[in-house]
GROMACS .gro file of C-alpha atoms in nm:
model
   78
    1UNK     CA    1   2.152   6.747  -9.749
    2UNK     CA    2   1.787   6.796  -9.728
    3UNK     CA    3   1.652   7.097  -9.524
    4UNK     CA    4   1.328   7.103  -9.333
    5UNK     CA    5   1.162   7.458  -9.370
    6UNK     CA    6   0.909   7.588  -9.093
    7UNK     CA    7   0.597   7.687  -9.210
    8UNK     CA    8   0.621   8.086  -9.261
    9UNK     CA    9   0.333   8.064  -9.031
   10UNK     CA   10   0.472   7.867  -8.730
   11UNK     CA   11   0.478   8.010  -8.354
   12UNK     CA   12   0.652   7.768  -8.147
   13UNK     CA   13   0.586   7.805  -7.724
   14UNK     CA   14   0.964   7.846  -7.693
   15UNK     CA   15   1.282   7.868  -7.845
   16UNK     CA   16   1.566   7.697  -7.745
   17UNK     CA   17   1.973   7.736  -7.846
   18UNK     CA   18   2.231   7.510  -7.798
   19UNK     CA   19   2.527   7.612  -7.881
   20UNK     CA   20   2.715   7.321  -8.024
   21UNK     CA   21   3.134   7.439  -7.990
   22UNK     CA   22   3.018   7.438  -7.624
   23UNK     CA   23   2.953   7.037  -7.591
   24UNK     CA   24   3.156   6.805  -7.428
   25UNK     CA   25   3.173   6.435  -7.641
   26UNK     CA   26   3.060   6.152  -7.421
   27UNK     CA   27   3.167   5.849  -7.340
   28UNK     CA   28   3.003   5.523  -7.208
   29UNK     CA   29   3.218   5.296  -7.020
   30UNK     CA   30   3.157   4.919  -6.935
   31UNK     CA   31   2.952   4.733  -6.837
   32UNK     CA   32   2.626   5.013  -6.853
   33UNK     CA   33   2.498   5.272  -7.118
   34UNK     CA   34   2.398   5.487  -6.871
   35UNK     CA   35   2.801   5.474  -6.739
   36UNK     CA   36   2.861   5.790  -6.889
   37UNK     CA   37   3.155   5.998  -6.840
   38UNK     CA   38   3.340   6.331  -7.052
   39UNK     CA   39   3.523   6.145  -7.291
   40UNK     CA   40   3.859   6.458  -7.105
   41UNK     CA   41   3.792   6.208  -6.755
   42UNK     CA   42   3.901   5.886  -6.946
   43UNK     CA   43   4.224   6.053  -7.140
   44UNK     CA   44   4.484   5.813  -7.114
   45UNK     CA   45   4.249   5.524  -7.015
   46UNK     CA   46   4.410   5.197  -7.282
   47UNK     CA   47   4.071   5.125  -7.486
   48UNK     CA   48   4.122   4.767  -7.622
   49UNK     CA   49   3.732   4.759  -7.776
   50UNK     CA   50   3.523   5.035  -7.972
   51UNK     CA   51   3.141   5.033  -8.006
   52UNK     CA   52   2.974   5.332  -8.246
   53UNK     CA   53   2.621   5.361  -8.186
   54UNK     CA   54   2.329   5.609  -8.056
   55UNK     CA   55   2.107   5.604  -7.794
   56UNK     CA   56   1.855   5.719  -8.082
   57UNK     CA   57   1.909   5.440  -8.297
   58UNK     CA   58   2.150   5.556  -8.567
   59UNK     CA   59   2.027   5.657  -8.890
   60UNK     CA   60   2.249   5.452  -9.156
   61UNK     CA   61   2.344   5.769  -9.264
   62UNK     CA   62   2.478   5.853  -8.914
   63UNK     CA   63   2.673   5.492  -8.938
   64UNK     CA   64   2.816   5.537  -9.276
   65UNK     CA   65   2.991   5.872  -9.170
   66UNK     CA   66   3.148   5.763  -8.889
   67UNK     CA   67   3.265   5.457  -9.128
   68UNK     CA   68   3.406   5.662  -9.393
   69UNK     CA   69   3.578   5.887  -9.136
   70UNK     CA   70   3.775   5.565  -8.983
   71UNK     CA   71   3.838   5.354  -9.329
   72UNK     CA   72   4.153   5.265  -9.345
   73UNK     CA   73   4.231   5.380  -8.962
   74UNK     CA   74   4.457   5.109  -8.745
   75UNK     CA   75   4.502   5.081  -8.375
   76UNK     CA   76   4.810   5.218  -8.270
   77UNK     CA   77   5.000   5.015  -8.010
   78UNK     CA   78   5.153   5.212  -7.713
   0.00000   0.00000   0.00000
């Protein structure tokens, strides 16, 4: 992948860190997108339909790597 370089000359007003092993994943429940929830609150929940997308209009990119990490996946019946 591609990186995008400051110029060695930037100032930026403010810096801030996220640190990402911190996050909780998301989840949006019917019938809203704003319906969101931690995805640990719905454990357990029977999911009968799946919907990947982003709120930021996903970059094919973003799409195709979520589609090669569930190729050849099936739904496991409880």
């Amino acid at each position: 992948m591609d990186s995008i370089e400051r110029d060695p000359d930037a100032r930026y007003d403010e810096v801030v860190e996220i640190d990402l092993g911190k996050l909780e994943p998301l989840i949006a429940q019917p019938h809203s997108p704003d319906h969101v929830y931690p995805v640990t609150d719905v454990e357990g929940l029977q999911v009968d339909q799946v919907v990947i997308g982003s709120c930021t209009n996903s970059s094919f990119k973003d799409l195709t790597t979520v589609a090669t990490i569930v190729k050849g996946k099936t739904l496991r019946q409880m």
